[in-house]
Amino acid sequence: MALLRLGFARPHRLPTLPCLSPPFSCSASATVSAFHFSTEQRGWKGRESRARRRLLLGVGIPFLGQFMNMAGRGGGKSFLASAKQQSASPVEEVLKNVEWPEQFPFKQEDFQRFDESSDSVFYETPRFVTHIDDPAIAALNEYYAKVFPPSNTPGISLLDLCSSWVSHFPAGYKQDRIVGMGMNEEELKRNPVLTEYIVQDLNINPKLPFEDNSFDVITNVVSVDYLTKPIDVFKEMCRILKPGGLAIMSFSNRCFFTKAISIWTSTGDADHALIVGSYFHYAGGYEPPQAVDISPNPGRSDPMYIVYSRKVSTA
């Protein structure tokens, strides 16, 4: 079986102060320099830096290597992702032909955070800032414009999970029902695209307060890395999506480092896509997840990645 090996370009920039300001770079590397499938070598570059991070956090990612081993496609083929080469993105390749382990391969400690204090306290003060740069926002706007139902389509409902004062929907986008669920009421009140909102901490209560088959689209922007009970949340997402409904998880390499889960802060961009893909797979009820790299200026602005899936349509 092929073994996935990821090479990292430079070490993670650790924050020197608690994350009470715009997010820091959140992955083991801001860029993934090589994506290499090999049947001969075991392990990947960056192991030493990851071990140091695990020591710092006091938690580990004991199953990630084993899990990533299951994602190979064989043949020793290499892909380079850089601003200079127009080859396939590692993020887009990593979810193709995955052989998933029978059981969810991560442990509870993989979802611990450096700061385990109350999320309600952390998000109590509104932050009217954006957590990705303007080119990344524009790329997400453009992607949404391509995949969303047309504006003002009768009967269409959207849910923006982990929402705030902005949802990054296309300019002027409207539907009869667009629900935001987030942690700060002042932020949600300021969000012009929402028709209603709910304040809820998904890490305490992952149960979504909606009827089955309620939504056509569910979005989550740069927040999937904060979920400590992701399988529960993704099962709930599947329950409330209409058959064929679309779930879009977008992320970059920026985050509030102390609140992101250990498995996220210890890994890189392609790993993140595989982790999010695993949430869809092990929650059940979804089509095979797919990943898209919509980074507008690789190496020059914030990267932007999508992992998406649809709820399986009933016969």
mmCIF file of N, CA and C in Angstrom, residues 116-171:
data_model
loop_
_atom_site.group_PDB
_atom_site.id
_atom_site.type_symbol
_atom_site.label_atom_id
_atom_site.label_comp_id
_atom_site.label_asym_id
_atom_site.label_seq_id
_atom_site.Cartn_x
_atom_site.Cartn_y
_atom_site.Cartn_z
ATOM 1 N N GLU A 116 -8.006 25.349 27.303
ATOM 2 C CA GLU A 116 -9.260 24.638 27.515
ATOM 3 C C GLU A 116 -10.249 25.437 28.366
ATOM 4 N N SER A 117 -9.994 26.716 28.535
ATOM 5 C CA SER A 117 -10.947 27.551 29.273
ATOM 6 C C SER A 117 -12.214 27.736 28.450
ATOM 7 N N SER A 118 -13.237 28.298 29.059
ATOM 8 C CA SER A 118 -14.542 28.432 28.428
ATOM 9 C C SER A 118 -14.469 29.193 27.108
ATOM 10 N N ASP A 119 -15.018 28.606 26.065
ATOM 11 C CA ASP A 119 -15.084 29.298 24.780
ATOM 12 C C ASP A 119 -15.993 30.517 24.856
ATOM 13 N N SER A 120 -16.996 30.454 25.695
ATOM 14 C CA SER A 120 -17.906 31.598 25.847
ATOM 15 C C SER A 120 -17.156 32.825 26.345
ATOM 16 N N VAL A 121 -16.200 32.615 27.239
ATOM 17 C CA VAL A 121 -15.397 33.730 27.735
ATOM 18 C C VAL A 121 -14.465 34.230 26.642
ATOM 19 N N PHE A 122 -13.857 33.311 25.911
ATOM 20 C CA PHE A 122 -12.908 33.693 24.863
ATOM 21 C C PHE A 122 -13.579 34.543 23.788
ATOM 22 N N TYR A 123 -14.827 34.196 23.440
ATOM 23 C CA TYR A 123 -15.533 34.897 22.370
ATOM 24 C C TYR A 123 -16.492 35.969 22.887
ATOM 25 N N GLU A 124 -16.394 36.265 24.164
ATOM 26 C CA GLU A 124 -17.329 37.224 24.767
ATOM 27 C C GLU A 124 -17.195 38.617 24.154
ATOM 28 N N THR A 125 -15.983 39.040 23.881
ATOM 29 C CA THR A 125 -15.743 40.350 23.280
ATOM 30 C C THR A 125 -15.864 40.253 21.770
ATOM 31 N N PRO A 126 -16.723 41.056 21.149
ATOM 32 C CA PRO A 126 -16.858 40.975 19.690
ATOM 33 C C PRO A 126 -15.575 41.379 18.983
ATOM 34 N N ARG A 127 -15.302 40.727 17.867
ATOM 35 C CA ARG A 127 -14.139 41.027 17.042
ATOM 36 C C ARG A 127 -14.629 41.371 15.638
ATOM 37 N N PHE A 128 -14.709 42.634 15.350
ATOM 38 C CA PHE A 128 -15.185 43.059 14.039
ATOM 39 C C PHE A 128 -13.996 43.187 13.089
ATOM 40 N N VAL A 129 -13.370 42.049 12.860
ATOM 41 C CA VAL A 129 -12.218 41.957 11.974
ATOM 42 C C VAL A 129 -12.448 40.749 11.072
ATOM 43 N N THR A 130 -11.668 40.668 9.998
ATOM 44 C CA THR A 130 -11.682 39.478 9.156
ATOM 45 C C THR A 130 -10.429 38.669 9.453
ATOM 46 N N HIS A 131 -10.557 37.369 9.364
ATOM 47 C CA HIS A 131 -9.486 36.469 9.789
ATOM 48 C C HIS A 131 -8.674 35.904 8.630
ATOM 49 N N ILE A 132 -9.015 36.283 7.423
ATOM 50 C CA ILE A 132 -8.218 35.985 6.238
ATOM 51 C C ILE A 132 -8.088 37.277 5.450
ATOM 52 N N ASP A 133 -7.091 37.353 4.579
ATOM 53 C CA ASP A 133 -6.856 38.610 3.878
ATOM 54 C C ASP A 133 -7.829 38.793 2.712
ATOM 55 N N ASP A 134 -7.791 39.977 2.100
ATOM 56 C CA ASP A 134 -8.769 40.332 1.069
ATOM 57 C C ASP A 134 -8.729 39.412 -0.148
ATOM 58 N N PRO A 135 -7.559 39.028 -0.660
ATOM 59 C CA PRO A 135 -7.573 38.101 -1.798
ATOM 60 C C PRO A 135 -8.226 36.757 -1.471
ATOM 61 N N ALA A 136 -7.993 36.240 -0.266
ATOM 62 C CA ALA A 136 -8.626 34.977 0.122
ATOM 63 C C ALA A 136 -10.135 35.138 0.236
ATOM 64 N N ILE A 137 -10.573 36.265 0.789
ATOM 65 C CA ILE A 137 -12.007 36.542 0.886
ATOM 66 C C ILE A 137 -12.626 36.601 -0.507
ATOM 67 N N ALA A 138 -11.962 37.285 -1.415
ATOM 68 C CA ALA A 138 -12.474 37.396 -2.785
ATOM 69 C C ALA A 138 -12.570 36.028 -3.448
ATOM 70 N N ALA A 139 -11.588 35.170 -3.209
ATOM 71 C CA ALA A 139 -11.612 33.827 -3.780
ATOM 72 C C ALA A 139 -12.789 33.025 -3.229
ATOM 73 N N LEU A 140 -13.069 33.163 -1.930
ATOM 74 C CA LEU A 140 -14.200 32.460 -1.333
ATOM 75 C C LEU A 140 -15.516 33.010 -1.874
ATOM 76 N N ASN A 141 -15.634 34.341 -2.006
ATOM 77 C CA ASN A 141 -16.823 34.938 -2.618
ATOM 78 C C ASN A 141 -17.085 34.343 -3.996
ATOM 79 N N GLU A 142 -16.033 34.255 -4.780
ATOM 80 C CA GLU A 142 -16.159 33.747 -6.147
ATOM 81 C C GLU A 142 -16.577 32.277 -6.157
ATOM 82 N N TYR A 143 -15.997 31.498 -5.253
ATOM 83 C CA TYR A 143 -16.363 30.084 -5.177
ATOM 84 C C TYR A 143 -17.835 29.931 -4.797
ATOM 85 N N TYR A 144 -18.263 30.665 -3.772
ATOM 86 C CA TYR A 144 -19.667 30.600 -3.364
ATOM 87 C C TYR A 144 -20.592 30.974 -4.520
ATOM 88 N N ALA A 145 -20.217 32.004 -5.274
ATOM 89 C CA ALA A 145 -21.046 32.452 -6.387
ATOM 90 C C ALA A 145 -21.255 31.342 -7.416
ATOM 91 N N LYS A 146 -20.276 30.446 -7.540
ATOM 92 C CA LYS A 146 -20.365 29.355 -8.508
ATOM 93 C C LYS A 146 -21.223 28.201 -8.020
ATOM 94 N N VAL A 147 -21.236 27.949 -6.713
ATOM 95 C CA VAL A 147 -21.876 26.724 -6.211
ATOM 96 C C VAL A 147 -23.182 26.972 -5.463
ATOM 97 N N PHE A 148 -23.437 28.193 -5.018
ATOM 98 C CA PHE A 148 -24.675 28.489 -4.303
ATOM 99 C C PHE A 148 -25.875 28.448 -5.256
ATOM 100 N N PRO A 149 -27.048 28.132 -4.730
ATOM 101 C CA PRO A 149 -28.264 28.348 -5.518
ATOM 102 C C PRO A 149 -28.388 29.825 -5.870
ATOM 103 N N PRO A 150 -28.989 30.165 -7.007
ATOM 104 C CA PRO A 150 -29.127 31.578 -7.375
ATOM 105 C C PRO A 150 -29.827 32.386 -6.284
ATOM 106 N N SER A 151 -29.431 33.615 -6.155
ATOM 107 C CA SER A 151 -30.024 34.502 -5.167
ATOM 108 C C SER A 151 -31.532 34.597 -5.368
ATOM 109 N N ASN A 152 -32.259 34.693 -4.244
ATOM 110 C CA ASN A 152 -33.722 34.855 -4.256
ATOM 111 C C ASN A 152 -34.439 33.693 -4.930
ATOM 112 N N THR A 153 -33.924 32.468 -4.697
ATOM 113 C CA THR A 153 -34.605 31.275 -5.188
ATOM 114 C C THR A 153 -35.632 30.825 -4.153
ATOM 115 N N PRO A 154 -36.895 30.702 -4.526
ATOM 116 C CA PRO A 154 -37.918 30.300 -3.542
ATOM 117 C C PRO A 154 -37.588 28.960 -2.889
ATOM 118 N N GLY A 155 -37.791 28.901 -1.563
ATOM 119 C CA GLY A 155 -37.637 27.652 -0.822
ATOM 120 C C GLY A 155 -36.223 27.290 -0.430
ATOM 121 N N ILE A 156 -35.242 28.138 -0.722
ATOM 122 C CA ILE A 156 -33.850 27.829 -0.413
ATOM 123 C C ILE A 156 -33.490 28.335 0.983
ATOM 124 N N SER A 157 -32.822 27.486 1.756
ATOM 125 C CA SER A 157 -32.371 27.859 3.099
ATOM 126 C C SER A 157 -30.895 27.536 3.243
ATOM 127 N N LEU A 158 -30.160 28.456 3.883
ATOM 128 C CA LEU A 158 -28.732 28.269 4.139
ATOM 129 C C LEU A 158 -28.445 28.423 5.625
ATOM 130 N N LEU A 159 -27.434 27.705 6.086
ATOM 131 C CA LEU A 159 -26.973 27.804 7.468
ATOM 132 C C LEU A 159 -25.481 28.087 7.450
ATOM 133 N N ASP A 160 -25.076 29.159 8.121
ATOM 134 C CA ASP A 160 -23.661 29.496 8.262
ATOM 135 C C ASP A 160 -23.239 29.147 9.680
ATOM 136 N N LEU A 161 -22.511 28.044 9.820
ATOM 137 C CA LEU A 161 -22.060 27.587 11.133
ATOM 138 C C LEU A 161 -20.814 28.350 11.571
ATOM 139 N N CYS A 162 -20.714 28.588 12.878
ATOM 140 C CA CYS A 162 -19.580 29.337 13.428
ATOM 141 C C CYS A 162 -19.500 30.706 12.764
ATOM 142 N N SER A 163 -20.644 31.325 12.617
ATOM 143 C CA SER A 163 -20.762 32.591 11.907
ATOM 144 C C SER A 163 -20.341 33.755 12.792
ATOM 145 N N SER A 164 -20.220 34.918 12.178
ATOM 146 C CA SER A 164 -19.858 36.136 12.912
ATOM 147 C C SER A 164 -20.511 37.329 12.229
ATOM 148 N N TRP A 165 -19.833 38.454 12.177
ATOM 149 C CA TRP A 165 -20.428 39.658 11.605
ATOM 150 C C TRP A 165 -20.374 39.671 10.079
ATOM 151 N N VAL A 166 -19.672 38.713 9.488
ATOM 152 C CA VAL A 166 -19.602 38.608 8.039
ATOM 153 C C VAL A 166 -19.558 37.131 7.670
ATOM 154 N N SER A 167 -20.255 36.768 6.589
ATOM 155 C CA SER A 167 -20.292 35.374 6.145
ATOM 156 C C SER A 167 -19.524 35.140 4.858
ATOM 157 N N HIS A 168 -19.039 36.201 4.238
ATOM 158 C CA HIS A 168 -18.273 36.112 2.992
ATOM 159 C C HIS A 168 -19.095 35.537 1.849
ATOM 160 N N PHE A 169 -20.421 35.750 1.892
ATOM 161 C CA PHE A 169 -21.277 35.371 0.773
ATOM 162 C C PHE A 169 -21.096 36.391 -0.353
ATOM 163 N N PRO A 170 -21.482 36.038 -1.584
ATOM 164 C CA PRO A 170 -21.369 36.995 -2.684
ATOM 165 C C PRO A 170 -22.141 38.278 -2.391
ATOM 166 N N ALA A 171 -21.652 39.379 -2.892
ATOM 167 C CA ALA A 171 -22.281 40.680 -2.659
ATOM 168 C C ALA A 171 -23.735 40.653 -3.118
#
